[in-house]
PDB file of C-alpha atoms in Angstrom:
ATOM      1  CA  GLN T 173      52.042  75.903 -89.363  1.00 86.00           C
ATOM      2  CA  VAL T 174      54.496  73.590 -87.658  1.00 93.00           C
ATOM      3  CA  TYR T 175      57.882  72.708 -89.121  1.00 96.00           C
ATOM      4  CA  LEU T 176      59.524  69.573 -87.813  1.00 98.00           C
ATOM      5  CA  VAL T 177      63.167  68.560 -88.177  1.00 98.00           C
ATOM      6  CA  GLU T 178      64.440  65.163 -87.083  1.00 97.00           C
ATOM      7  CA  THR T 179      68.013  64.372 -86.100  1.00 97.00           C
ATOM      8  CA  GLY T 180      69.843  61.410 -84.639  1.00 97.00           C
ATOM      9  CA  GLY T 181      69.445  58.677 -87.220  1.00 95.00           C
ATOM     10  CA  GLY T 182      72.308  56.454 -88.270  1.00 97.00           C
ATOM     11  CA  LEU T 183      73.733  52.967 -88.644  1.00 98.00           C
ATOM     12  CA  VAL T 184      73.898  50.763 -85.557  1.00 98.00           C
ATOM     13  CA  GLN T 185      74.236  47.078 -84.756  1.00 98.00           C
ATOM     14  CA  ALA T 186      71.520  44.832 -83.395  1.00 98.00           C
ATOM     15  CA  GLY T 187      71.139  45.322 -79.670  1.00 98.00           C
ATOM     16  CA  ASP T 188      72.394  48.900 -79.726  1.00 98.00           C
ATOM     17  CA  SER T 189      70.517  52.021 -78.676  1.00 98.00           C
ATOM     18  CA  LEU T 190      69.819  55.251 -80.516  1.00 98.00           C
ATOM     19  CA  GLU T 191      67.959  58.437 -79.654  1.00 98.00           C
ATOM     20  CA  LEU T 192      66.093  60.486 -82.204  1.00 98.00           C
ATOM     21  CA  SER T 193      65.231  64.115 -81.634  1.00 98.00           C
ATOM     22  CA  CYS T 194      62.701  66.331 -83.345  1.00 98.00           C
ATOM     23  CA  GLY T 195      62.689  70.088 -83.084  1.00 98.00           C
ATOM     24  CA  ALA T 196      59.496  72.005 -83.817  1.00 97.00           C
ATOM     25  CA  SER T 197      59.233  75.571 -85.000  1.00 96.00           C
ATOM     26  CA  THR T 198      56.038  76.781 -83.400  1.00 91.00           C
ATOM     27  CA  SER T 199      55.168  79.049 -80.513  1.00 88.00           C
ATOM     28  CA  SER T 200      52.487  76.638 -79.344  1.00 93.00           C
ATOM     29  CA  PHE T 201      54.433  73.390 -79.163  1.00 94.00           C
ATOM     30  CA  SER T 202      52.769  72.366 -75.911  1.00 93.00           C
ATOM     31  CA  SER T 203      49.369  72.354 -77.595  1.00 94.00           C
ATOM     32  CA  TYR T 204      50.287  69.588 -80.048  1.00 96.00           C
ATOM     33  CA  VAL T 205      50.285  65.850 -79.615  1.00 97.00           C
ATOM     34  CA  MET T 206      53.646  64.681 -80.936  1.00 98.00           C
ATOM     35  CA  GLY T 207      54.558  61.330 -82.351  1.00 98.00           C
ATOM     36  CA  TRP T 208      56.740  59.142 -84.515  1.00 98.00           C
ATOM     37  CA  PHE T 209      55.981  56.993 -87.546  1.00 98.00           C
ATOM     38  CA  ARG T 210      58.361  54.851 -89.548  1.00 98.00           C
ATOM     39  CA  GLN T 211      58.530  53.422 -93.042  1.00 98.00           C
ATOM     40  CA  ALA T 212      60.577  50.337 -93.803  1.00 97.00           C
ATOM     41  CA  PRO T 213      61.795  49.623 -97.346  1.00 93.00           C
ATOM     42  CA  GLY T 214      58.917  48.457 -99.522  1.00 95.00           C
ATOM     43  CA  LYS T 215      56.312  48.977 -96.798  1.00 97.00           C
ATOM     44  CA  GLY T 216      53.793  51.588 -95.785  1.00 96.00           C
ATOM     45  CA  ARG T 217      54.150  54.028 -92.935  1.00 97.00           C
ATOM     46  CA  GLU T 218      53.652  52.542 -89.479  1.00 97.00           C
ATOM     47  CA  PHE T 219      52.740  54.249 -86.212  1.00 98.00           C
ATOM     48  CA  VAL T 220      55.477  53.982 -83.587  1.00 98.00           C
ATOM     49  CA  ALA T 221      54.595  56.190 -80.617  1.00 98.00           C
ATOM     50  CA  ALA T 222      52.806  59.352 -79.543  1.00 98.00           C
ATOM     51  CA  ILE T 223      52.816  61.599 -76.497  1.00 98.00           C
ATOM     52  CA  SER T 224      50.253  63.968 -75.042  1.00 97.00           C
ATOM     53  CA  TRP T 225      50.629  67.723 -74.623  1.00 94.00           C
ATOM     54  CA  THR T 226      52.093  67.530 -71.140  1.00 94.00           C
ATOM     55  CA  GLY T 227      53.933  64.268 -71.645  1.00 94.00           C
ATOM     56  CA  SER T 228      51.893  62.492 -69.022  1.00 95.00           C
ATOM     57  CA  ASN T 229      50.343  60.004 -71.459  1.00 97.00           C
ATOM     58  CA  THR T 230      51.867  57.936 -74.227  1.00 97.00           C
ATOM     59  CA  ASN T 231      50.868  55.362 -76.849  1.00 96.00           C
ATOM     60  CA  TYR T 232      53.131  52.748 -78.414  1.00 98.00           C
ATOM     61  CA  ALA T 233      52.889  50.230 -81.207  1.00 98.00           C
ATOM     62  CA  ASP T 234      53.052  46.685 -79.894  1.00 97.00           C
ATOM     63  CA  SER T 235      56.216  46.081 -81.917  1.00 97.00           C
ATOM     64  CA  VAL T 236      58.194  48.665 -79.934  1.00 98.00           C
ATOM     65  CA  LYS T 237      56.523  48.552 -76.528  1.00 98.00           C
ATOM     66  CA  GLY T 238      59.089  48.006 -73.792  1.00 97.00           C
ATOM     67  CA  ARG T 239      62.007  48.935 -76.074  1.00 98.00           C
ATOM     68  CA  PHE T 240      61.207  52.478 -77.223  1.00 98.00           C
ATOM     69  CA  THR T 241      60.403  55.503 -75.073  1.00 98.00           C
ATOM     70  CA  ILE T 242      58.900  58.754 -76.296  1.00 98.00           C
ATOM     71  CA  SER T 243      59.345  61.939 -74.299  1.00 98.00           C
ATOM     72  CA  ARG T 244      59.115  65.671 -74.808  1.00 98.00           C
ATOM     73  CA  ASP T 245      60.605  68.889 -73.491  1.00 97.00           C
ATOM     74  CA  ASN T 246      58.115  71.691 -74.026  1.00 96.00           C
ATOM     75  CA  ALA T 247      60.656  74.322 -72.961  1.00 96.00           C
ATOM     76  CA  ARG T 248      62.894  73.230 -75.855  1.00 96.00           C
ATOM     77  CA  ASN T 249      60.140  72.487 -78.383  1.00 97.00           C
ATOM     78  CA  THR T 250      61.597  69.028 -78.779  1.00 98.00           C
ATOM     79  CA  VAL T 251      60.306  65.465 -78.783  1.00 98.00           C
ATOM     80  CA  TYR T 252      62.556  62.450 -78.374  1.00 98.00           C
ATOM     81  CA  LEU T 253      62.440  58.776 -79.234  1.00 98.00           C
ATOM     82  CA  GLN T 254      64.812  56.626 -77.217  1.00 98.00           C
ATOM     83  CA  MET T 255      65.242  53.290 -78.977  1.00 98.00           C
ATOM     84  CA  ASN T 256      66.829  50.386 -77.110  1.00 98.00           C
ATOM     85  CA  SER T 257      67.509  46.787 -78.114  1.00 98.00           C
ATOM     86  CA  LEU T 258      67.305  47.714 -81.773  1.00 98.00           C
ATOM     87  CA  GLN T 259      66.713  44.910 -84.252  1.00 98.00           C
ATOM     88  CA  PRO T 260      67.137  44.725 -88.044  1.00 97.00           C
ATOM     89  CA  GLU T 261      63.356  44.927 -88.420  1.00 97.00           C
ATOM     90  CA  ASP T 262      63.518  48.416 -86.881  1.00 98.00           C
ATOM     91  CA  THR T 263      65.348  49.611 -89.989  1.00 98.00           C
ATOM     92  CA  ALA T 264      63.265  52.390 -91.500  1.00 98.00           C
ATOM     93  CA  VAL T 265      62.947  56.080 -92.154  1.00 98.00           C
ATOM     94  CA  TYR T 266      61.569  57.609 -88.959  1.00 98.00           C
ATOM     95  CA  TYR T 267      59.220  60.575 -89.209  1.00 98.00           C
ATOM     96  CA  CYS T 268      58.324  63.067 -86.512  1.00 98.00           C
ATOM     97  CA  VAL T 269      54.659  64.070 -86.590  1.00 98.00           C
ATOM     98  CA  ALA T 270      52.339  66.503 -84.855  1.00 97.00           C
ATOM     99  CA  ARG T 271      48.603  66.892 -84.521  1.00 96.00           C
ATOM    100  CA  SER T 272      46.148  69.252 -82.935  1.00 93.00           C
ATOM    101  CA  GLY T 273      43.673  67.479 -80.723  1.00 86.00           C
ATOM    102  CA  GLY T 274      43.871  64.470 -78.481  1.00 89.00           C
ATOM    103  CA  LEU T 275      46.077  61.443 -78.054  1.00 91.00           C
ATOM    104  CA  GLY T 276      45.093  57.975 -79.194  1.00 87.00           C
ATOM    105  CA  TYR T 277      45.312  58.217 -82.961  1.00 93.00           C
ATOM    106  CA  MET T 278      47.549  55.835 -84.856  1.00 94.00           C
ATOM    107  CA  THR T 279      46.714  56.563 -88.478  1.00 94.00           C
ATOM    108  CA  GLU T 280      48.718  58.732 -90.861  1.00 96.00           C
ATOM    109  CA  SER T 281      45.741  60.914 -91.668  1.00 95.00           C
ATOM    110  CA  ALA T 282      45.373  61.985 -88.036  1.00 96.00           C
ATOM    111  CA  TYR T 283      48.680  63.839 -88.125  1.00 97.00           C
ATOM    112  CA  GLY T 284      48.769  67.030 -90.128  1.00 95.00           C
ATOM    113  CA  TYR T 285      52.432  67.873 -89.762  1.00 97.00           C
ATOM    114  CA  TRP T 286      55.378  65.723 -90.810  1.00 98.00           C
ATOM    115  CA  GLY T 287      59.133  66.083 -90.768  1.00 98.00           C
ATOM    116  CA  GLN T 288      61.370  65.046 -93.627  1.00 97.00           C
ATOM    117  CA  GLY T 289      62.432  61.831 -91.929  1.00 98.00           C
ATOM    118  CA  THR T 290      65.702  60.394 -90.666  1.00 98.00           C
ATOM    119  CA  GLN T 291      67.163  57.024 -91.637  1.00 98.00           C
ATOM    120  CA  VAL T 292      67.787  54.362 -89.007  1.00 98.00           C
ATOM    121  CA  THR T 293      69.604  51.251 -90.165  1.00 98.00           C
ATOM    122  CA  VAL T 294      70.186  48.288 -87.863  1.00 98.00           C
ATOM    123  CA  SER T 295      72.655  45.673 -89.008  1.00 98.00           C
ATOM    124  CA  SER T 296      72.527  42.088 -87.777  1.00 94.00           C
TER     125      SER T 296
END
């Protein structure tokens, strides 16, 4: 079992930056692909980014590519999402996720572990 806790959400203005963190309670953190999804008001959950076990490979949604960066620190059992040039359309609840297995999956069902989510609101 993996428990995930996100921190770092908040209210920012368009163009600002924000970093989300996700701590994982597991002794085998480095064996999980980690990622982020988000859910905007009235919409379904959307894949944002994922990172491989070692951090050497990443995937991004087209909507965030070039603005968001996912990274991980296996010594701290933590994954990060650095978000730059935030826009109002980035407003959503952001969820940290984990899966056993490989990178390259962008569907909700591929991730077996979810955090409780953290709210990010971007004002125009």
